[in-house]
C-alpha cells in the first residue's frame, strides 16, 4: 500500500488565494487497476465502490479490503454514468440508450429502461435519481431530457405488455414491423451469435421504456453532460442540468415532470460537471472555470479559475471543501471561501471521474478518482474544520424547542455570529451570502415567508433578505411594519479580543462576538418577538424584515434594489430600526435623530514618478505640500468650517433641546455642549493622508491622497453641501497656483434623519420601553449615520423609529464587541409590546 502525495502544479491564475500548507494534500491509501480500460464513472455505497469502464462493464470493489468482488455486464457500449439510489439500494448505470437498474444487495439486474424509441437518444451521458418523486432523469446525446417514474405498481402499459411471470415485453416500433436494432425478440436473442446467451438480456429481467410524455426535446443545444438533483428544497424538487451549450438549466420537478425555471449562461465552454450544496450549484466548465450559482437569487455569484484552458471534468464536495478534477491529471481543493488549499497530480492522464465517500468502520472519508491511465486511486480526505455553511437539510435553529426562550435566542445568535460576513472584503463575499441564506432559513423556521433578493445581476453585491410575518389576528388591512437591519459586519482582527470574534462567548451576563450589538443581536431579538406573537396567535400586524448585507460599506445598490422590488415588499405604514446603543449603562433610550455624512476623497499628483528629496527637493512642486495647505483651508483656528454658506441652514437649538442636554449631562457626567456638538452640530474630520511610493523619509511622493468627511444636520441640504465642498476644494487649490493636478470625488453620501416625536407609533414605542423597563426612556440623538433610514422614509412615505438595544459600553466596531443578554431578552419584550400597541392604532 503506497502513501504518496504530489503537487506538480503550482500555477493559480485566479483571484482565489493559494493558501496551501505543507502536508495539506491528501495522501493516497490505495489504487485499483483495470487493464486497458478508462474509468469513466464512479459510485459508492457503504459496502462497495462501483466503477463504470470503457469496456462496457461495471466493476464492484469491496470498500474495506479493496478486492474485486464482481463484474456486472450487460451494456453493449462504454458505461458513461453511475448513480447510487440509497433508498432503493439500487445502482443505476447508463450507456447505449439504456439505463440499467442493479440490486446492490444481490448484484443482479432489476430493470432495463430504454429511452423513448422515437427519439434515437444516443449515448446517455448523465443520470440522476430523485427519491422523493421515485424518478430517474436521463441526459441524452440527442440533447433531450427524459425521465422514468416508478409508481407503486410498475405499469407495463407505457412500454408493452406483461407476461404471466411479470416480464415486460416492449411494443414494436410505430412505423416498422420489427423491434429496434438494439433489441431482438426473446426468441432471437441467440440468433447468429455463437456465444452463450447473455443472462442480463434474458426475458426474466423486466424491460421498461420511457413514455413519449416523459421527453423534452432540444431544451439544451448541446449534449447533456451532467445533472444533479436538489431534493426537498423549499419549493420542492429541483433538477440542474449542464450542457455543451455552455448553460446550466434549473428545473422544478413534480410528478408531471420538469419545468424550466431559469437558465445560467456560463460562457466558458461546455459544462461538464455539476455538484450542489444547499442553494448553491457548482459547475465545472471546459475552459478551466468553475461557476458558482445561487439558486435563490438566480445569480452567478463567483467564478473560480482552476487552470485556464484545462477542462474541469468532475467536482466533489465534502462539507465546504470543493474538489475539482481536471483533464491534466490534477485535483485541486478549494475552501468554503474559494481559496485553493491543496493541489496535486492524481493521475498520469485525464481524471475522468471522482467521488467522496465515507468508510463506516473508522468514520473516515475517501476521495476516489478514476482516470484514463486504467487506475482508480483512493485518497484520504479530512472534512474541513467547523465552518458555517447553510444547508437545505439543516435547521437554522433547533426545531424541537417548544418555547421561544432566551436559550434559543442565544443559540440562534451563536450561529449567526459564526458566519464572518465582512462586507468590505472580497474574500468574505461567500460568507456574506451564507449569512443571508442562514437568516432566510431562520426567519422561515420562525414563521415568516422569505426570499433572497439580488442587488446586482452579476452577484457582486450581497443579497437582501426579505421576510414577512403575516399577522394572525385583526382585520385583513392590518398595519404593516418594516424592520430594517443589516447582516454584514466590519472586520475583526484578533488583536485586542479576549475570545474568537466569530465564536459567541458568554461571560458574566454578556455575549461577546463581532456583530452581537451591530446588528445581528437586534435582528434576532426582533425576529423572535414577532415569532412569539405569531406562536401565541396574537400577532395583529404584519412585520416585514428587510435586511441588507452592504451597510458597513455604504449600502451599495440598496436603494436601487428596494426600488426594483418595491411591489414584493408591499405597502409599509412605519419603519423600525435597531442599530445603535444607549448613552449610558442603566437607562433605556429611544433614538430620534441621526446626522448625515458626506465622504470625500482628494487626490493631488504631479504626474511624475516618486523622487528622492536629496536629488529633487526644491526642484519639483510637491503634492504633499499642496495637500497640507489645502486641508488647512477647510477650518479656521476656532474649528469653524470655511465652506461658504455651510452653516446657513443649520436648525437653531430650541429651549427644549437645551433642557434635554442639561439632563443628559447629569446622567453621562459630560458637558451639555459636548452632547450638542456630537448630535446636532455639523463636523469635519480628516481621516488620513496616504502617499505613493515606499513611504519613507527621503521620498517625495508623486501622488498624495486624503479622505475627509462632513457630518451634516437638519436642515442642511445634502446635495448643496456636497457641491459646495467640491467647489471650495477646487477653488482653494486654484488659489495655490500649483502646477499639480487635483481630483475630488464624493463617496456614499447619506442624509440626516430626525424622528417625529408626536407620531402615534413613536409614542407606542416609548410606552413599550417604559412598561418593560419601568422608567421613561431618554430621548437621544446619534452622531453617526445610517444611510438607509432617510431613504426608506422617502421611498415608503412613512416615518421611521429607532430602538437602541445595547449599552454605551458595547464596543461596536471595536475589539470585544458585546451585548448584555438581559438587554437582548428585554429588547425582544419591548418589540413584542410595541407590536401589540401599534395594532390598536387606527
Tab-separated table of N, CA and C in Angstrom, residues 558-681:
chain	number	residue	atom	x	y	z
A	558	UNK	N	-28.397	49.366	-2.462
A	558	UNK	CA	-29.571	49.115	-1.625
A	558	UNK	C	-30.796	49.843	-2.172
A	559	UNK	N	-30.665	51.120	-2.442
A	559	UNK	CA	-31.828	51.890	-2.875
A	559	UNK	C	-32.352	51.416	-4.222
A	560	UNK	N	-31.467	51.096	-5.152
A	560	UNK	CA	-31.935	50.622	-6.457
A	560	UNK	C	-32.625	49.273	-6.341
A	561	UNK	N	-32.128	48.401	-5.445
A	561	UNK	CA	-32.776	47.098	-5.252
A	561	UNK	C	-34.155	47.263	-4.618
A	562	UNK	N	-34.272	48.149	-3.622
A	562	UNK	CA	-35.578	48.375	-2.989
A	562	UNK	C	-36.565	48.941	-4.012
A	563	UNK	N	-36.104	49.870	-4.827
A	563	UNK	CA	-36.976	50.401	-5.878
A	563	UNK	C	-37.463	49.294	-6.809
A	564	UNK	N	-36.567	48.372	-7.137
A	564	UNK	CA	-36.905	47.285	-8.060
A	564	UNK	C	-37.924	46.327	-7.455
A	565	UNK	N	-37.785	46.043	-6.156
A	565	UNK	CA	-38.634	45.028	-5.518
A	565	UNK	C	-39.715	45.635	-4.622
A	566	UNK	N	-40.055	46.871	-4.870
A	566	UNK	CA	-40.997	47.564	-4.002
A	566	UNK	C	-42.351	46.855	-3.954
A	567	UNK	N	-42.792	46.317	-5.084
A	567	UNK	CA	-44.071	45.612	-5.107
A	567	UNK	C	-44.018	44.347	-4.266
A	568	UNK	N	-42.883	43.647	-4.258
A	568	UNK	CA	-42.754	42.447	-3.449
A	568	UNK	C	-42.682	42.785	-1.961
A	569	UNK	N	-42.075	43.911	-1.641
A	569	UNK	CA	-42.023	44.335	-0.235
A	569	UNK	C	-43.416	44.724	0.236
A	570	UNK	N	-44.161	45.416	-0.594
A	570	UNK	CA	-45.539	45.777	-0.276
A	570	UNK	C	-45.667	47.104	0.449
A	571	UNK	N	-46.905	47.428	0.774
A	571	UNK	CA	-47.201	48.669	1.487
A	571	UNK	C	-46.569	48.659	2.876
A	572	UNK	N	-46.084	49.823	3.306
A	572	UNK	CA	-45.454	49.953	4.625
A	572	UNK	C	-46.057	51.158	5.340
A	573	UNK	N	-46.442	50.971	6.611
A	573	UNK	CA	-47.015	52.061	7.410
A	573	UNK	C	-45.985	52.735	8.305
A	574	UNK	N	-44.944	52.008	8.683
A	574	UNK	CA	-43.911	52.568	9.559
A	574	UNK	C	-42.663	51.710	9.445
A	575	UNK	N	-41.531	52.280	9.866
A	575	UNK	CA	-40.232	51.607	9.766
A	575	UNK	C	-39.605	51.557	11.153
A	576	UNK	N	-39.111	50.386	11.538
A	576	UNK	CA	-38.405	50.223	12.813
A	576	UNK	C	-36.952	49.872	12.537
A	577	UNK	N	-36.058	50.554	13.246
A	577	UNK	CA	-34.618	50.315	13.149
A	577	UNK	C	-34.089	50.067	14.558
A	578	UNK	N	-33.115	49.169	14.684
A	578	UNK	CA	-32.455	48.968	15.973
A	578	UNK	C	-30.968	48.799	15.700
A	579	UNK	N	-30.271	49.928	15.592
A	579	UNK	CA	-28.881	49.891	15.125
A	579	UNK	C	-28.023	50.909	15.865
A	580	UNK	N	-28.247	51.049	17.170
A	580	UNK	CA	-27.431	51.963	17.970
A	580	UNK	C	-27.509	51.518	19.433
A	581	UNK	N	-26.912	52.300	20.323
A	581	UNK	CA	-26.853	51.928	21.737
A	581	UNK	C	-27.329	53.090	22.610
A	582	UNK	N	-27.525	52.767	23.887
A	582	UNK	CA	-27.869	53.789	24.874
A	582	UNK	C	-26.669	54.728	25.082
A	583	UNK	N	-26.913	55.808	25.790
A	583	UNK	CA	-25.801	56.708	26.124
A	583	UNK	C	-25.205	56.373	27.486
A	584	UNK	N	-25.794	55.397	28.171
A	584	UNK	CA	-25.282	55.004	29.488
A	584	UNK	C	-25.453	53.508	29.638
A	585	UNK	N	-25.188	53.013	30.842
A	585	UNK	CA	-25.303	51.581	31.094
A	585	UNK	C	-26.683	51.174	31.597
A	586	UNK	N	-27.393	52.084	32.253
A	586	UNK	CA	-28.562	51.682	33.027
A	586	UNK	C	-29.898	52.248	32.541
A	587	UNK	N	-29.871	53.295	31.755
A	587	UNK	CA	-31.126	53.962	31.403
A	587	UNK	C	-31.476	53.702	29.950
A	588	UNK	N	-32.636	53.083	29.688
A	588	UNK	CA	-33.028	52.824	28.295
A	588	UNK	C	-33.263	54.130	27.546
A	589	UNK	N	-33.103	54.067	26.235
A	589	UNK	CA	-33.197	55.258	25.393
A	589	UNK	C	-34.055	54.971	24.172
A	590	UNK	N	-34.446	56.046	23.520
A	590	UNK	CA	-35.086	55.964	22.218
A	590	UNK	C	-34.425	57.024	21.335
A	591	UNK	N	-33.945	56.600	20.186
A	591	UNK	CA	-33.198	57.491	19.301
A	591	UNK	C	-34.157	58.185	18.342
A	592	UNK	N	-34.001	59.515	18.213
A	592	UNK	CA	-34.898	60.241	17.315
A	592	UNK	C	-34.145	61.090	16.296
A	593	UNK	N	-32.820	60.944	16.210
A	593	UNK	CA	-32.097	61.732	15.218
A	593	UNK	C	-30.744	61.143	14.880
A	594	UNK	N	-30.343	61.285	13.619
A	594	UNK	CA	-29.034	60.860	13.131
A	594	UNK	C	-28.449	61.965	12.264
A	595	UNK	N	-27.155	62.153	12.335
A	595	UNK	CA	-26.507	63.076	11.409
A	595	UNK	C	-26.327	62.395	10.052
A	596	UNK	N	-26.225	63.195	9.002
A	596	UNK	CA	-25.868	62.677	7.693
A	596	UNK	C	-24.363	62.706	7.508
A	597	UNK	N	-23.890	62.150	6.407
A	597	UNK	CA	-22.448	62.117	6.179
A	597	UNK	C	-22.151	62.264	4.691
A	598	UNK	N	-21.078	62.985	4.397
A	598	UNK	CA	-20.561	63.119	3.032
A	598	UNK	C	-19.093	62.709	3.075
A	599	UNK	N	-18.769	61.595	2.469
A	599	UNK	CA	-17.378	61.153	2.380
A	599	UNK	C	-16.761	61.723	1.118
A	600	UNK	N	-15.541	62.200	1.235
A	600	UNK	CA	-14.880	62.848	0.099
A	600	UNK	C	-13.428	62.368	0.010
A	601	UNK	N	-13.007	61.979	-1.187
A	601	UNK	CA	-11.612	61.597	-1.413
A	601	UNK	C	-10.940	62.670	-2.256
A	602	UNK	N	-9.724	63.039	-1.885
A	602	UNK	CA	-8.952	64.080	-2.573
A	602	UNK	C	-7.637	63.470	-3.029
A	603	UNK	N	-7.297	63.703	-4.285
A	603	UNK	CA	-6.010	63.231	-4.809
A	603	UNK	C	-5.284	64.399	-5.478
A	604	UNK	N	-4.019	64.596	-5.130
A	604	UNK	CA	-3.160	65.607	-5.761
A	604	UNK	C	-1.932	64.883	-6.299
A	605	UNK	N	-1.624	65.106	-7.580
A	605	UNK	CA	-0.476	64.432	-8.181
A	605	UNK	C	0.286	65.389	-9.101
A	606	UNK	N	1.562	65.092	-9.319
A	606	UNK	CA	2.380	65.936	-10.192
A	606	UNK	C	2.747	65.255	-11.507
A	607	UNK	N	2.143	64.067	-11.743
A	607	UNK	CA	2.372	63.301	-12.977
A	607	UNK	C	3.824	62.875	-13.150
A	608	UNK	N	4.577	62.887	-12.045
A	608	UNK	CA	5.977	62.460	-12.069
A	608	UNK	C	6.128	61.240	-11.178
A	609	UNK	N	7.114	60.416	-11.433
A	609	UNK	CA	7.365	59.305	-10.513
A	609	UNK	C	7.859	59.828	-9.168
A	610	UNK	N	7.747	58.978	-8.158
A	610	UNK	CA	8.304	59.341	-6.857
A	610	UNK	C	9.801	59.649	-7.014
A	611	UNK	N	10.266	60.618	-6.243
A	611	UNK	CA	11.662	61.048	-6.400
A	611	UNK	C	12.353	61.166	-5.043
A	612	UNK	N	13.669	61.343	-5.082
A	612	UNK	CA	14.495	61.428	-3.872
A	612	UNK	C	14.594	62.888	-3.447
A	613	UNK	N	14.320	63.140	-2.165
A	613	UNK	CA	14.346	64.527	-1.687
A	613	UNK	C	15.749	65.131	-1.750
A	614	UNK	N	16.786	64.288	-1.650
A	614	UNK	CA	18.147	64.799	-1.737
A	614	UNK	C	18.548	65.170	-3.143
A	615	UNK	N	17.827	64.641	-4.140
A	615	UNK	CA	18.138	64.927	-5.540
A	615	UNK	C	17.220	66.003	-6.104
A	616	UNK	N	15.886	65.850	-5.843
A	616	UNK	CA	14.899	66.732	-6.477
A	616	UNK	C	14.231	67.693	-5.509
A	617	UNK	N	14.558	67.635	-4.221
A	617	UNK	CA	13.942	68.542	-3.263
A	617	UNK	C	14.182	69.995	-3.615
A	618	UNK	N	13.128	70.781	-3.716
A	618	UNK	CA	13.227	72.176	-4.103
A	618	UNK	C	13.080	72.387	-5.590
A	619	UNK	N	13.195	71.292	-6.374
A	619	UNK	CA	13.107	71.412	-7.816
A	619	UNK	C	11.767	71.003	-8.388
A	620	UNK	N	10.916	70.385	-7.573
A	620	UNK	CA	9.585	69.958	-8.030
A	620	UNK	C	8.531	70.515	-7.091
A	621	UNK	N	7.336	70.687	-7.638
A	621	UNK	CA	6.193	71.093	-6.814
A	621	UNK	C	5.658	69.849	-6.118
A	622	UNK	N	5.779	69.800	-4.804
A	622	UNK	CA	5.470	68.580	-4.070
A	622	UNK	C	3.978	68.482	-3.744
A	623	UNK	N	3.310	67.397	-4.162
A	623	UNK	CA	1.886	67.214	-3.875
A	623	UNK	C	1.571	67.222	-2.376
A	624	UNK	N	2.516	66.741	-1.538
A	624	UNK	CA	2.249	66.723	-0.099
A	624	UNK	C	2.076	68.133	0.447
A	625	UNK	N	2.906	69.077	0.007
A	625	UNK	CA	2.765	70.459	0.473
A	625	UNK	C	1.426	71.040	0.051
A	626	UNK	N	1.013	70.748	-1.190
A	626	UNK	CA	-0.294	71.224	-1.648
A	626	UNK	C	-1.417	70.648	-0.800
A	627	UNK	N	-1.298	69.354	-0.476
A	627	UNK	CA	-2.366	68.720	0.308
A	627	UNK	C	-2.453	69.334	1.699
A	628	UNK	N	-1.323	69.563	2.339
A	628	UNK	CA	-1.321	70.162	3.681
A	628	UNK	C	-1.924	71.561	3.639
A	629	UNK	N	-1.532	72.344	2.649
A	629	UNK	CA	-2.083	73.697	2.524
A	629	UNK	C	-3.589	73.669	2.263
A	630	UNK	N	-4.012	72.738	1.405
A	630	UNK	CA	-5.432	72.666	1.062
A	630	UNK	C	-6.271	72.254	2.275
A	631	UNK	N	-5.823	71.239	3.003
A	631	UNK	CA	-6.591	70.775	4.162
A	631	UNK	C	-6.657	71.849	5.240
A	632	UNK	N	-5.599	72.651	5.346
A	632	UNK	CA	-5.596	73.701	6.373
A	632	UNK	C	-6.603	74.804	6.063
A	633	UNK	N	-7.027	74.910	4.810
A	633	UNK	CA	-8.003	75.935	4.441
A	633	UNK	C	-9.433	75.555	4.801
A	634	UNK	N	-9.660	74.291	5.152
A	634	UNK	CA	-11.027	73.835	5.407
A	634	UNK	C	-11.596	74.383	6.707
A	635	UNK	N	-10.743	74.676	7.701
A	635	UNK	CA	-11.210	75.144	9.001
A	635	UNK	C	-10.328	76.296	9.485
A	636	UNK	N	-10.938	77.159	10.318
A	636	UNK	CA	-10.145	78.237	10.906
A	636	UNK	C	-9.622	77.790	12.265
A	637	UNK	N	-8.998	78.708	12.982
A	637	UNK	CA	-8.394	78.357	14.269
A	637	UNK	C	-9.429	77.997	15.324
A	638	UNK	N	-10.668	78.453	15.139
A	638	UNK	CA	-11.746	78.120	16.077
A	638	UNK	C	-12.490	76.858	15.640
A	639	UNK	N	-11.946	76.122	14.661
A	639	UNK	CA	-12.515	74.872	14.152
A	639	UNK	C	-13.843	75.078	13.423
A	640	UNK	N	-14.047	76.303	12.920
A	640	UNK	CA	-15.238	76.574	12.118
A	640	UNK	C	-14.953	76.195	10.663
A	641	UNK	N	-15.873	75.478	10.066
A	641	UNK	CA	-15.722	75.044	8.676
A	641	UNK	C	-15.866	76.255	7.756
A	642	UNK	N	-14.937	76.399	6.800
A	642	UNK	CA	-14.833	77.606	5.996
A	642	UNK	C	-15.551	77.549	4.649
A	643	UNK	N	-16.305	76.495	4.415
A	643	UNK	CA	-17.072	76.409	3.171
A	643	UNK	C	-18.143	77.492	3.193
A	644	UNK	N	-18.208	78.351	2.194
A	644	UNK	CA	-19.195	79.448	2.194
A	644	UNK	C	-20.624	78.925	2.325
A	645	UNK	N	-21.393	79.548	3.226
A	645	UNK	CA	-22.794	79.188	3.421
A	645	UNK	C	-23.020	77.880	4.146
A	646	UNK	N	-21.937	77.298	4.707
A	646	UNK	CA	-22.067	75.962	5.306
A	646	UNK	C	-23.063	75.942	6.463
A	647	UNK	N	-23.083	76.987	7.289
A	647	UNK	CA	-23.918	76.980	8.489
A	647	UNK	C	-25.271	77.670	8.269
A	648	UNK	N	-25.550	78.128	7.064
A	648	UNK	CA	-26.727	78.966	6.834
A	648	UNK	C	-28.036	78.285	7.225
A	649	UNK	N	-28.116	76.971	7.034
A	649	UNK	CA	-29.397	76.280	7.248
A	649	UNK	C	-29.365	75.312	8.426
A	650	UNK	N	-28.380	75.439	9.299
A	650	UNK	CA	-28.357	74.595	10.498
A	650	UNK	C	-29.499	75.021	11.426
A	651	UNK	N	-30.329	74.076	11.801
A	651	UNK	CA	-31.509	74.363	12.622
A	651	UNK	C	-31.067	74.877	14.002
A	652	UNK	N	-31.617	76.005	14.443
A	652	UNK	CA	-31.223	76.545	15.764
A	652	UNK	C	-31.638	75.607	16.893
A	653	UNK	N	-30.887	75.655	17.964
A	653	UNK	CA	-31.186	74.842	19.136
A	653	UNK	C	-32.350	75.461	19.915
A	654	UNK	N	-33.339	74.623	20.255
A	654	UNK	CA	-34.515	75.102	20.985
A	654	UNK	C	-34.282	75.017	22.485
A	655	UNK	N	-35.162	75.689	23.240
A	655	UNK	CA	-35.060	75.638	24.699
A	655	UNK	C	-35.294	74.223	25.210
A	656	UNK	N	-36.190	73.484	24.548
A	656	UNK	CA	-36.439	72.096	24.958
A	656	UNK	C	-35.191	71.244	24.778
A	657	UNK	N	-34.456	71.486	23.690
A	657	UNK	CA	-33.224	70.743	23.478
A	657	UNK	C	-32.184	71.084	24.537
A	658	UNK	N	-32.069	72.378	24.869
A	658	UNK	CA	-31.102	72.784	25.883
A	658	UNK	C	-31.402	72.097	27.212
A	659	UNK	N	-32.686	72.020	27.545
A	659	UNK	CA	-33.085	71.353	28.796
A	659	UNK	C	-32.733	69.869	28.749
A	660	UNK	N	-32.968	69.227	27.567
A	660	UNK	CA	-32.651	67.807	27.410
A	660	UNK	C	-31.148	67.577	27.570
A	661	UNK	N	-30.327	68.430	26.949
A	661	UNK	CA	-28.882	68.244	27.038
A	661	UNK	C	-28.374	68.442	28.465
A	662	UNK	N	-29.009	69.327	29.190
A	662	UNK	CA	-28.634	69.519	30.596
A	662	UNK	C	-28.945	68.269	31.403
A	663	UNK	N	-30.122	67.658	31.125
A	663	UNK	CA	-30.495	66.418	31.821
A	663	UNK	C	-29.519	65.292	31.471
A	664	UNK	N	-29.181	65.180	30.203
A	664	UNK	CA	-28.266	64.116	29.775
A	664	UNK	C	-26.862	64.343	30.312
A	665	UNK	N	-26.461	65.589	30.454
A	665	UNK	CA	-25.140	65.884	31.011
A	665	UNK	C	-25.022	65.350	32.429
A	666	UNK	N	-26.110	65.448	33.197
A	666	UNK	CA	-26.119	64.926	34.567
A	666	UNK	C	-25.951	63.413	34.575
A	667	UNK	N	-26.607	62.741	33.622
A	667	UNK	CA	-26.566	61.272	33.575
A	667	UNK	C	-25.213	60.778	33.084
A	668	UNK	N	-24.682	61.417	32.056
A	668	UNK	CA	-23.436	60.946	31.443
A	668	UNK	C	-22.186	61.535	32.062
A	669	UNK	N	-22.357	62.558	32.908
A	669	UNK	CA	-21.219	63.241	33.507
A	669	UNK	C	-20.322	63.878	32.445
A	670	UNK	N	-20.953	64.368	31.384
A	670	UNK	CA	-20.245	65.060	30.315
A	670	UNK	C	-20.948	66.376	30.050
A	671	UNK	N	-20.224	67.412	29.620
A	671	UNK	CA	-20.840	68.730	29.419
A	671	UNK	C	-21.970	68.687	28.390
A	672	UNK	N	-22.985	69.532	28.610
A	672	UNK	CA	-24.091	69.620	27.665
A	672	UNK	C	-23.605	70.042	26.286
A	673	UNK	N	-22.605	70.890	26.239
A	673	UNK	CA	-22.067	71.344	24.951
A	673	UNK	C	-21.440	70.186	24.174
A	674	UNK	N	-20.868	69.221	24.905
A	674	UNK	CA	-20.286	68.047	24.259
A	674	UNK	C	-21.368	67.210	23.589
A	675	UNK	N	-22.518	67.018	24.293
A	675	UNK	CA	-23.620	66.254	23.725
A	675	UNK	C	-24.164	66.949	22.485
A	676	UNK	N	-24.320	68.260	22.563
A	676	UNK	CA	-24.874	69.012	21.433
A	676	UNK	C	-23.939	68.960	20.225
A	677	UNK	N	-22.649	69.090	20.464
A	677	UNK	CA	-21.709	69.084	19.342
A	677	UNK	C	-21.641	67.718	18.671
A	678	UNK	N	-21.865	66.650	19.413
A	678	UNK	CA	-21.861	65.294	18.851
A	678	UNK	C	-23.112	65.018	18.039
A	679	UNK	N	-24.251	65.535	18.455
A	679	UNK	CA	-25.529	65.107	17.897
A	679	UNK	C	-26.139	66.085	16.899
A	680	UNK	N	-26.042	67.392	17.204
A	680	UNK	CA	-26.835	68.339	16.422
A	680	UNK	C	-26.014	69.398	15.699
A	681	UNK	N	-24.683	69.329	15.846
A	681	UNK	CA	-23.823	70.273	15.146
A	681	UNK	C	-23.070	69.554	14.025
